[in-house]
Amino acid sequence: MLKTTISPIFSSFTGKPKASRLIFQACKAVLEDTPPSARRNASTNLTMLHQGPPTSAYVHLPFCRKRCHYCDFPILALGSSSSSSNLYEEGKEDDPRITNYVNLVVREIKATRAGFDTKPNLETVFFGGGTPSLVPPKLVALILDTLSLDFGLSPDAEISMEMDPGTFGAQKLKELMDLGVNRVSLGVQAFQDELLKACGRAHGVSQVYEAIEFVKKCGVENWSMDLISSLPHQTLEMWEESLRLAIESQPNHVSVYDLQVEQGTKFGNVYTPGQSPLPSETQSAEFYKTASSMLRGAGYDHYEVSSYAKDGFKCKHNLIYWKNKPFYAFGLGSASYVGGLRFSRPRRLKEYTNYVTDLENGAANWCGNGNVDLKDVATDIVMLSFRTSKGLELKEFGEAFGREVVNSICKVYEPYVESGHIVCLDDMRREVMSDEFKTLIANDEMKIEDHVRYLRLRDPDGFLLSNELISLAFGVISP
């Protein structure tokens, strides 16, 4: 699942353990006045991205064997004795809780009508959880068939599924691949049994290696591995070992998340962030720098704050989020972005069931009318752009929100360009040195965006200072 510490637009995204608490914790500023230039340029592509029909869908499958100690996501714990918990045994009776839930999701999909003039095929589908690999393939097939019938499914669509070690075997994985699942996100989290046990994971290291063997044996060409840093009692040596073993396993993609201690979780009841046995913020920063150094050194592109990929293996679905494009979402607690409206479904099963019934009766408003406040669009774009290695595209941003805003952002960032935390790039993505940047912003007659096309945060030091940097941009947009 996808989740980050950006708020509020991502606070409703269902997802994996959140990105580093050192990264993007800045609260979204409320913009009191939209610049006149933004209103004049409201028809530009940058401010219209949300209005098109989605080509991506997130499907939440909330089942887990048990709740991990750090988890605050909407899940349904089946229990270790459930027939669905041992997926190596074939032919066992399906768990009615899973069957009933999938039928509910299918009802939601069928009742979803966005009302666009065109309905392009879905290019990405992401099954997140929970532990989607607990769901029998025939029920996954039912969801995919429904999506294909109601929205269309591109023949080469990226279909991702989160899978946990110990919840699938080679036969089940092959069945899922036959259905079209062509990308696996493997929830390893750590390569030390003591850490896995400490955070309440249902698998051990032996099952991690077994799962990796299944993935390779079945010929999954596109697979990712998830790791968590800043776990209780985790040392830098442990973290380096997990990264080394991850690299040796040769996934095409690695996602690295920093533990977030959430209220209401078991960890939230016993631990205080920054205090032992949790690492300090300085130690967490060192974990982040170590991941960046080791993974980039192994040939992975650090293309997004928590994501690393080999060439050609960036997660197409997650790129939809970072590009601020619309997407459907189905299932308990999931959040969609359609017609400019970010809508979160209920997190409790009873309320979600009522929501689906209301949707079928035409009484649920989940889709916006395309009219959005440009102040929200501007702040979304800043946050999302600074998550990526591409960065903020100044020319498009200036066309949408005004040259004055671009100039002000560049001026407030001048000290950070000089310190190296922010990188300036021209249209050929060549670095613009700080002296030249200083000259450009001193000349009010010169259009900075004609010479500096992108601003991005330097990896890793800029990412680690992003709270302050993003807050400065918000202060400019909303003085």
PDB file of C-alpha atoms in Angstrom, residues 164-424:
ATOM      1  CA  ASP A 164       4.075 -11.332   1.879  1.00  0.00           C
ATOM      2  CA  PRO A 165       6.487 -14.214   2.463  1.00  0.00           C
ATOM      3  CA  GLY A 166       4.689 -17.265   3.767  1.00  0.00           C
ATOM      4  CA  THR A 167       1.371 -16.484   2.063  1.00  0.00           C
ATOM      5  CA  PHE A 168       1.959 -17.952  -1.384  1.00  0.00           C
ATOM      6  CA  GLY A 169       3.678 -20.788  -3.162  1.00  0.00           C
ATOM      7  CA  ALA A 170       4.826 -21.362  -6.726  1.00  0.00           C
ATOM      8  CA  GLN A 171       1.459 -22.757  -7.850  1.00  0.00           C
ATOM      9  CA  LYS A 172      -0.513 -19.790  -6.555  1.00  0.00           C
ATOM     10  CA  LEU A 173       1.947 -17.308  -8.022  1.00  0.00           C
ATOM     11  CA  LYS A 174       1.723 -18.982 -11.427  1.00  0.00           C
ATOM     12  CA  GLU A 175      -2.074 -18.816 -11.275  1.00  0.00           C
ATOM     13  CA  LEU A 176      -1.894 -15.105 -10.501  1.00  0.00           C
ATOM     14  CA  MET A 177       0.521 -14.557 -13.364  1.00  0.00           C
ATOM     15  CA  ASP A 178      -1.849 -16.379 -15.694  1.00  0.00           C
ATOM     16  CA  LEU A 179      -4.513 -13.863 -14.691  1.00  0.00           C
ATOM     17  CA  GLY A 180      -2.262 -10.984 -15.739  1.00  0.00           C
ATOM     18  CA  VAL A 181      -0.446 -10.083 -12.516  1.00  0.00           C
ATOM     19  CA  ASN A 182       2.957  -9.086 -13.860  1.00  0.00           C
ATOM     20  CA  ARG A 183       4.519  -7.130 -11.008  1.00  0.00           C
ATOM     21  CA  VAL A 184       5.092  -8.400  -7.465  1.00  0.00           C
ATOM     22  CA  SER A 185       5.842  -6.188  -4.458  1.00  0.00           C
ATOM     23  CA  LEU A 186       7.380  -8.471  -1.827  1.00  0.00           C
ATOM     24  CA  GLY A 187       6.973  -7.295   1.776  1.00  0.00           C
ATOM     25  CA  VAL A 188      10.288  -8.455   3.233  1.00  0.00           C
ATOM     26  CA  GLN A 189      10.870  -5.496   5.633  1.00  0.00           C
ATOM     27  CA  ALA A 190      14.027  -6.961   7.258  1.00  0.00           C
ATOM     28  CA  PHE A 191      16.487  -9.849   6.988  1.00  0.00           C
ATOM     29  CA  GLN A 192      16.798 -10.407  10.743  1.00  0.00           C
ATOM     30  CA  ASP A 193      14.400 -12.729  12.557  1.00  0.00           C
ATOM     31  CA  GLU A 194      14.641 -10.736  15.754  1.00  0.00           C
ATOM     32  CA  LEU A 195      13.518  -7.543  14.000  1.00  0.00           C
ATOM     33  CA  LEU A 196      10.671  -9.267  12.175  1.00  0.00           C
ATOM     34  CA  LYS A 197       9.468 -10.768  15.451  1.00  0.00           C
ATOM     35  CA  ALA A 198       9.823  -7.443  17.282  1.00  0.00           C
ATOM     36  CA  CYS A 199       7.532  -5.652  14.851  1.00  0.00           C
ATOM     37  CA  GLY A 200       4.951  -8.441  14.766  1.00  0.00           C
ATOM     38  CA  ARG A 201       5.512  -9.709  11.251  1.00  0.00           C
ATOM     39  CA  ALA A 202       3.958 -13.096  10.525  1.00  0.00           C
ATOM     40  CA  HIS A 203       6.959 -14.400   8.569  1.00  0.00           C
ATOM     41  CA  GLY A 204      10.592 -15.181   9.289  1.00  0.00           C
ATOM     42  CA  VAL A 205      13.780 -14.896   7.279  1.00  0.00           C
ATOM     43  CA  SER A 206      13.549 -18.492   6.020  1.00  0.00           C
ATOM     44  CA  GLN A 207      10.202 -17.655   4.434  1.00  0.00           C
ATOM     45  CA  VAL A 208      11.736 -14.537   2.889  1.00  0.00           C
ATOM     46  CA  TYR A 209      14.264 -16.640   1.007  1.00  0.00           C
ATOM     47  CA  GLU A 210      11.563 -19.133   0.084  1.00  0.00           C
ATOM     48  CA  ALA A 211       9.382 -16.355  -1.353  1.00  0.00           C
ATOM     49  CA  ILE A 212      12.290 -14.939  -3.351  1.00  0.00           C
ATOM     50  CA  GLU A 213      12.891 -18.420  -4.766  1.00  0.00           C
ATOM     51  CA  PHE A 214       9.223 -18.695  -5.799  1.00  0.00           C
ATOM     52  CA  VAL A 215       9.359 -15.315  -7.536  1.00  0.00           C
ATOM     53  CA  LYS A 216      12.451 -16.264  -9.487  1.00  0.00           C
ATOM     54  CA  LYS A 217      11.318 -19.826 -10.217  1.00  0.00           C
ATOM     55  CA  CYS A 218       8.042 -18.575 -11.673  1.00  0.00           C
ATOM     56  CA  GLY A 219       9.837 -16.095 -13.905  1.00  0.00           C
ATOM     57  CA  VAL A 220       8.435 -12.846 -12.514  1.00  0.00           C
ATOM     58  CA  GLU A 221      10.424 -10.294 -14.480  1.00  0.00           C
ATOM     59  CA  ASN A 222       9.214  -7.209 -12.636  1.00  0.00           C
ATOM     60  CA  TRP A 223       9.365  -7.453  -8.858  1.00  0.00           C
ATOM     61  CA  SER A 224      10.042  -5.132  -5.971  1.00  0.00           C
ATOM     62  CA  MET A 225      11.203  -5.587  -2.398  1.00  0.00           C
ATOM     63  CA  ASP A 226      10.065  -3.506   0.581  1.00  0.00           C
ATOM     64  CA  LEU A 227      12.374  -2.731   3.508  1.00  0.00           C
ATOM     65  CA  ILE A 228      11.763  -0.752   6.716  1.00  0.00           C
ATOM     66  CA  SER A 229      14.406   1.246   8.540  1.00  0.00           C
ATOM     67  CA  SER A 230      14.409   2.724  12.070  1.00  0.00           C
ATOM     68  CA  LEU A 231      12.862  -0.363  13.677  1.00  0.00           C
ATOM     69  CA  PRO A 232      13.246  -0.853  17.445  1.00  0.00           C
ATOM     70  CA  HIS A 233      16.743  -2.102  18.324  1.00  0.00           C
ATOM     71  CA  GLN A 234      17.804  -1.893  14.671  1.00  0.00           C
ATOM     72  CA  THR A 235      21.473  -1.011  14.260  1.00  0.00           C
ATOM     73  CA  LEU A 236      23.228   0.484  11.267  1.00  0.00           C
ATOM     74  CA  GLU A 237      24.989  -2.859  10.798  1.00  0.00           C
ATOM     75  CA  MET A 238      21.626  -4.647  10.621  1.00  0.00           C
ATOM     76  CA  TRP A 239      20.348  -2.106   8.115  1.00  0.00           C
ATOM     77  CA  GLU A 240      23.441  -2.482   5.949  1.00  0.00           C
ATOM     78  CA  GLU A 241      22.995  -6.255   6.045  1.00  0.00           C
ATOM     79  CA  SER A 242      19.357  -5.995   4.931  1.00  0.00           C
ATOM     80  CA  LEU A 243      20.320  -3.688   2.078  1.00  0.00           C
ATOM     81  CA  ARG A 244      23.187  -5.965   1.023  1.00  0.00           C
ATOM     82  CA  LEU A 245      20.982  -9.063   1.042  1.00  0.00           C
ATOM     83  CA  ALA A 246      18.259  -7.189  -0.835  1.00  0.00           C
ATOM     84  CA  ILE A 247      20.750  -6.200  -3.523  1.00  0.00           C
ATOM     85  CA  GLU A 248      22.033  -9.775  -3.744  1.00  0.00           C
ATOM     86  CA  SER A 249      18.455 -10.953  -4.319  1.00  0.00           C
ATOM     87  CA  GLN A 250      18.393  -8.795  -7.477  1.00  0.00           C
ATOM     88  CA  PRO A 251      14.904  -7.270  -7.419  1.00  0.00           C
ATOM     89  CA  ASN A 252      14.215  -4.761 -10.196  1.00  0.00           C
ATOM     90  CA  HIS A 253      12.851  -2.288  -7.663  1.00  0.00           C
ATOM     91  CA  VAL A 254      13.383  -1.541  -3.972  1.00  0.00           C
ATOM     92  CA  SER A 255      11.129   0.561  -1.736  1.00  0.00           C
ATOM     93  CA  VAL A 256      12.656   1.836   1.505  1.00  0.00           C
ATOM     94  CA  TYR A 257      10.394   3.156   4.243  1.00  0.00           C
ATOM     95  CA  ASP A 258      11.191   4.687   7.610  1.00  0.00           C
ATOM     96  CA  LEU A 259       9.146   3.429  10.537  1.00  0.00           C
ATOM     97  CA  GLN A 260       6.408   5.773  11.684  1.00  0.00           C
ATOM     98  CA  VAL A 261       5.066   5.349  15.210  1.00  0.00           C
ATOM     99  CA  GLU A 262       1.317   5.918  14.979  1.00  0.00           C
ATOM    100  CA  GLN A 263      -1.139   6.534  17.795  1.00  0.00           C
ATOM    101  CA  GLY A 264      -3.378   3.567  18.477  1.00  0.00           C
ATOM    102  CA  THR A 265      -0.825   0.981  17.359  1.00  0.00           C
ATOM    103  CA  LYS A 266       1.076  -1.348  19.657  1.00  0.00           C
ATOM    104  CA  PHE A 267       4.276   0.591  18.946  1.00  0.00           C
ATOM    105  CA  GLY A 268       2.434   3.837  19.629  1.00  0.00           C
ATOM    106  CA  ASN A 269       1.539   2.582  23.084  1.00  0.00           C
ATOM    107  CA  VAL A 270       5.074   1.647  24.124  1.00  0.00           C
ATOM    108  CA  TYR A 271       7.535   3.752  22.114  1.00  0.00           C
ATOM    109  CA  THR A 272       8.314   7.445  21.745  1.00  0.00           C
ATOM    110  CA  PRO A 273       9.834   8.564  18.422  1.00  0.00           C
ATOM    111  CA  GLY A 274      13.488   9.494  18.745  1.00  0.00           C
ATOM    112  CA  GLN A 275      13.926   7.696  22.068  1.00  0.00           C
ATOM    113  CA  SER A 276      15.592   4.313  22.623  1.00  0.00           C
ATOM    114  CA  PRO A 277      15.048   1.600  21.504  1.00  0.00           C
ATOM    115  CA  LEU A 278      13.975   3.615  18.459  1.00  0.00           C
ATOM    116  CA  PRO A 279      16.797   5.465  16.699  1.00  0.00           C
ATOM    117  CA  SER A 280      17.308   9.193  16.996  1.00  0.00           C
ATOM    118  CA  GLU A 281      16.565  11.430  14.025  1.00  0.00           C
ATOM    119  CA  THR A 282      20.302  11.622  13.368  1.00  0.00           C
ATOM    120  CA  GLN A 283      20.473   7.842  13.228  1.00  0.00           C
ATOM    121  CA  SER A 284      17.393   7.688  10.980  1.00  0.00           C
ATOM    122  CA  ALA A 285      19.067  10.165   8.644  1.00  0.00           C
ATOM    123  CA  GLU A 286      22.118   7.922   8.540  1.00  0.00           C
ATOM    124  CA  PHE A 287      19.890   4.962   7.636  1.00  0.00           C
ATOM    125  CA  TYR A 288      18.433   6.998   4.768  1.00  0.00           C
ATOM    126  CA  LYS A 289      21.844   8.083   3.501  1.00  0.00           C
ATOM    127  CA  THR A 290      23.118   4.516   3.696  1.00  0.00           C
ATOM    128  CA  ALA A 291      20.203   3.206   1.628  1.00  0.00           C
ATOM    129  CA  SER A 292      20.724   5.886  -0.988  1.00  0.00           C
ATOM    130  CA  SER A 293      24.440   5.198  -1.215  1.00  0.00           C
ATOM    131  CA  MET A 294      24.235   1.403  -1.334  1.00  0.00           C
ATOM    132  CA  LEU A 295      21.299   1.133  -3.711  1.00  0.00           C
ATOM    133  CA  ARG A 296      22.548   3.777  -6.120  1.00  0.00           C
ATOM    134  CA  GLY A 297      25.956   2.112  -5.977  1.00  0.00           C
ATOM    135  CA  ALA A 298      24.279  -1.137  -7.025  1.00  0.00           C
ATOM    136  CA  GLY A 299      22.778   0.455 -10.128  1.00  0.00           C
ATOM    137  CA  TYR A 300      19.356   1.529  -8.843  1.00  0.00           C
ATOM    138  CA  ASP A 301      17.963   4.912  -9.836  1.00  0.00           C
ATOM    139  CA  HIS A 302      16.646   6.815  -6.807  1.00  0.00           C
ATOM    140  CA  TYR A 303      13.707   8.153  -8.800  1.00  0.00           C
ATOM    141  CA  GLU A 304      11.397   8.950  -5.876  1.00  0.00           C
ATOM    142  CA  VAL A 305      12.067   9.692  -2.229  1.00  0.00           C
ATOM    143  CA  SER A 306      11.362   6.105  -1.105  1.00  0.00           C
ATOM    144  CA  SER A 307      11.768   4.267  -4.411  1.00  0.00           C
ATOM    145  CA  TYR A 308      14.726   2.820  -6.299  1.00  0.00           C
ATOM    146  CA  ALA A 309      14.536   1.087  -9.669  1.00  0.00           C
ATOM    147  CA  LYS A 310      16.690  -0.535 -12.285  1.00  0.00           C
ATOM    148  CA  ASP A 311      16.384   0.941 -15.773  1.00  0.00           C
ATOM    149  CA  GLY A 312      12.895   0.378 -17.159  1.00  0.00           C
ATOM    150  CA  PHE A 313      11.367  -0.803 -13.880  1.00  0.00           C
ATOM    151  CA  LYS A 314       9.918   2.290 -12.232  1.00  0.00           C
ATOM    152  CA  CYS A 315       6.481   1.577 -10.797  1.00  0.00           C
ATOM    153  CA  LYS A 316       4.112   2.963 -13.425  1.00  0.00           C
ATOM    154  CA  HIS A 317       1.191   2.994 -11.016  1.00  0.00           C
ATOM    155  CA  ASN A 318       2.947   5.038  -8.344  1.00  0.00           C
ATOM    156  CA  LEU A 319       4.152   7.500 -10.976  1.00  0.00           C
ATOM    157  CA  ILE A 320       0.495   8.360 -11.525  1.00  0.00           C
ATOM    158  CA  TYR A 321       0.409   9.654  -7.934  1.00  0.00           C
ATOM    159  CA  TRP A 322       3.632  11.653  -8.224  1.00  0.00           C
ATOM    160  CA  LYS A 323       2.458  13.246 -11.492  1.00  0.00           C
ATOM    161  CA  ASN A 324      -0.800  14.358  -9.831  1.00  0.00           C
ATOM    162  CA  LYS A 325      -2.918  12.407 -12.326  1.00  0.00           C
ATOM    163  CA  PRO A 326      -6.366  11.006 -11.508  1.00  0.00           C
ATOM    164  CA  PHE A 327      -6.947   7.418 -10.398  1.00  0.00           C
ATOM    165  CA  TYR A 328      -9.791   5.197  -9.302  1.00  0.00           C
ATOM    166  CA  ALA A 329      -9.765   3.384  -5.968  1.00  0.00           C
ATOM    167  CA  PHE A 330     -11.923   0.569  -4.685  1.00  0.00           C
ATOM    168  CA  GLY A 331     -12.210  -1.128  -1.332  1.00  0.00           C
ATOM    169  CA  LEU A 332     -12.089  -0.465   2.379  1.00  0.00           C
ATOM    170  CA  GLY A 333     -10.356   2.806   3.277  1.00  0.00           C
ATOM    171  CA  SER A 334      -9.049   3.409  -0.226  1.00  0.00           C
ATOM    172  CA  ALA A 335      -8.718   6.938  -1.618  1.00  0.00           C
ATOM    173  CA  SER A 336      -9.419   7.977  -5.187  1.00  0.00           C
ATOM    174  CA  TYR A 337      -8.677  11.171  -7.101  1.00  0.00           C
ATOM    175  CA  VAL A 338     -11.254  11.788  -9.819  1.00  0.00           C
ATOM    176  CA  GLY A 339     -12.584  15.057 -11.185  1.00  0.00           C
ATOM    177  CA  GLY A 340     -10.406  17.013  -8.784  1.00  0.00           C
ATOM    178  CA  LEU A 341     -11.872  15.356  -5.670  1.00  0.00           C
ATOM    179  CA  ARG A 342      -9.762  13.222  -3.336  1.00  0.00           C
ATOM    180  CA  PHE A 343     -12.243  10.882  -1.709  1.00  0.00           C
ATOM    181  CA  SER A 344     -11.563   8.343   1.049  1.00  0.00           C
ATOM    182  CA  ARG A 345     -13.868   5.399   1.536  1.00  0.00           C
ATOM    183  CA  PRO A 346     -14.858   4.336   5.054  1.00  0.00           C
ATOM    184  CA  ARG A 347     -12.247   2.394   7.029  1.00  0.00           C
ATOM    185  CA  ARG A 348     -14.748   0.174   8.854  1.00  0.00           C
ATOM    186  CA  LEU A 349     -16.415  -2.708   7.048  1.00  0.00           C
ATOM    187  CA  LYS A 350     -19.965  -1.880   8.129  1.00  0.00           C
ATOM    188  CA  GLU A 351     -19.661   1.738   7.014  1.00  0.00           C
ATOM    189  CA  TYR A 352     -17.971   0.680   3.780  1.00  0.00           C
ATOM    190  CA  THR A 353     -20.830  -1.752   3.094  1.00  0.00           C
ATOM    191  CA  ASN A 354     -23.302   1.092   3.598  1.00  0.00           C
ATOM    192  CA  TYR A 355     -21.239   3.276   1.266  1.00  0.00           C
ATOM    193  CA  VAL A 356     -21.417   0.687  -1.520  1.00  0.00           C
ATOM    194  CA  THR A 357     -25.188   0.438  -1.083  1.00  0.00           C
ATOM    195  CA  ASP A 358     -25.458   4.230  -1.263  1.00  0.00           C
ATOM    196  CA  LEU A 359     -23.277   4.223  -4.364  1.00  0.00           C
ATOM    197  CA  GLU A 360     -25.574   1.706  -6.023  1.00  0.00           C
ATOM    198  CA  ASN A 361     -28.538   3.924  -5.154  1.00  0.00           C
ATOM    199  CA  GLY A 362     -26.847   7.041  -6.518  1.00  0.00           C
ATOM    200  CA  ALA A 363     -26.508   8.630  -3.091  1.00  0.00           C
ATOM    201  CA  ALA A 364     -22.700   8.685  -2.747  1.00  0.00           C
ATOM    202  CA  ASN A 365     -20.639  11.588  -4.093  1.00  0.00           C
ATOM    203  CA  TRP A 366     -17.137  10.267  -4.775  1.00  0.00           C
ATOM    204  CA  CYS A 367     -16.304  12.138  -8.013  1.00  0.00           C
ATOM    205  CA  GLY A 368     -15.622  15.853  -8.344  1.00  0.00           C
ATOM    206  CA  ASN A 369     -17.009  18.086 -11.088  1.00  0.00           C
ATOM    207  CA  GLY A 370     -13.606  19.174 -12.356  1.00  0.00           C
ATOM    208  CA  ASN A 371     -13.677  22.515 -10.551  1.00  0.00           C
ATOM    209  CA  VAL A 372     -10.787  22.751  -8.111  1.00  0.00           C
ATOM    210  CA  ASP A 373      -9.145  25.508  -6.140  1.00  0.00           C
ATOM    211  CA  LEU A 374      -5.898  26.318  -7.926  1.00  0.00           C
ATOM    212  CA  LYS A 375      -4.240  27.002  -4.593  1.00  0.00           C
ATOM    213  CA  ASP A 376      -4.615  23.296  -3.815  1.00  0.00           C
ATOM    214  CA  VAL A 377      -3.287  22.309  -7.225  1.00  0.00           C
ATOM    215  CA  ALA A 378      -0.199  24.491  -6.746  1.00  0.00           C
ATOM    216  CA  THR A 379       0.692  23.032  -3.361  1.00  0.00           C
ATOM    217  CA  ASP A 380       0.026  19.492  -4.554  1.00  0.00           C
ATOM    218  CA  ILE A 381       2.393  19.997  -7.469  1.00  0.00           C
ATOM    219  CA  VAL A 382       5.175  21.365  -5.266  1.00  0.00           C
ATOM    220  CA  MET A 383       4.952  18.476  -2.817  1.00  0.00           C
ATOM    221  CA  LEU A 384       4.666  15.785  -5.444  1.00  0.00           C
ATOM    222  CA  SER A 385       7.404  17.196  -7.659  1.00  0.00           C
ATOM    223  CA  PHE A 386       9.911  17.402  -4.826  1.00  0.00           C
ATOM    224  CA  ARG A 387       9.310  13.730  -4.094  1.00  0.00           C
ATOM    225  CA  THR A 388      10.899  12.818  -7.424  1.00  0.00           C
ATOM    226  CA  SER A 389      14.330  13.002  -8.966  1.00  0.00           C
ATOM    227  CA  LYS A 390      12.810  14.979 -11.852  1.00  0.00           C
ATOM    228  CA  GLY A 391      11.859  17.823  -9.523  1.00  0.00           C
ATOM    229  CA  LEU A 392       9.676  20.882 -10.063  1.00  0.00           C
ATOM    230  CA  GLU A 393       9.286  21.917 -13.696  1.00  0.00           C
ATOM    231  CA  LEU A 394       9.500  25.711 -13.520  1.00  0.00           C
ATOM    232  CA  LYS A 395       8.277  26.655 -16.989  1.00  0.00           C
ATOM    233  CA  GLU A 396       5.020  24.712 -16.696  1.00  0.00           C
ATOM    234  CA  PHE A 397       4.569  25.880 -13.121  1.00  0.00           C
ATOM    235  CA  GLY A 398       5.098  29.497 -14.184  1.00  0.00           C
ATOM    236  CA  GLU A 399       2.618  29.212 -17.048  1.00  0.00           C
ATOM    237  CA  ALA A 400       0.003  27.878 -14.661  1.00  0.00           C
ATOM    238  CA  PHE A 401       0.566  30.008 -11.588  1.00  0.00           C
ATOM    239  CA  GLY A 402       2.509  33.050 -12.725  1.00  0.00           C
ATOM    240  CA  ARG A 403       6.080  34.116 -13.289  1.00  0.00           C
ATOM    241  CA  GLU A 404       6.037  36.087 -10.056  1.00  0.00           C
ATOM    242  CA  VAL A 405       5.536  32.905  -8.040  1.00  0.00           C
ATOM    243  CA  VAL A 406       8.432  31.204  -9.807  1.00  0.00           C
ATOM    244  CA  ASN A 407      10.719  34.180  -9.167  1.00  0.00           C
ATOM    245  CA  SER A 408       9.773  34.274  -5.494  1.00  0.00           C
ATOM    246  CA  ILE A 409      10.327  30.541  -5.044  1.00  0.00           C
ATOM    247  CA  CYS A 410      13.737  30.790  -6.691  1.00  0.00           C
ATOM    248  CA  LYS A 411      14.738  33.718  -4.496  1.00  0.00           C
ATOM    249  CA  VAL A 412      13.774  31.973  -1.274  1.00  0.00           C
ATOM    250  CA  TYR A 413      15.720  28.901  -2.391  1.00  0.00           C
ATOM    251  CA  GLU A 414      18.929  30.790  -3.267  1.00  0.00           C
ATOM    252  CA  PRO A 415      20.740  29.907   0.022  1.00  0.00           C
ATOM    253  CA  TYR A 416      19.902  26.223  -0.480  1.00  0.00           C
ATOM    254  CA  VAL A 417      21.158  26.233  -4.043  1.00  0.00           C
ATOM    255  CA  GLU A 418      24.398  27.726  -2.737  1.00  0.00           C
ATOM    256  CA  SER A 419      24.615  25.102   0.042  1.00  0.00           C
ATOM    257  CA  GLY A 420      23.937  22.311  -2.456  1.00  0.00           C
ATOM    258  CA  HIS A 421      20.654  21.084  -0.973  1.00  0.00           C
ATOM    259  CA  ILE A 422      18.753  22.147  -4.098  1.00  0.00           C
ATOM    260  CA  VAL A 423      19.964  21.408  -7.614  1.00  0.00           C
ATOM    261  CA  CYS A 424      19.131  23.659 -10.591  1.00  0.00           C
TER     262      CYS A 424
END
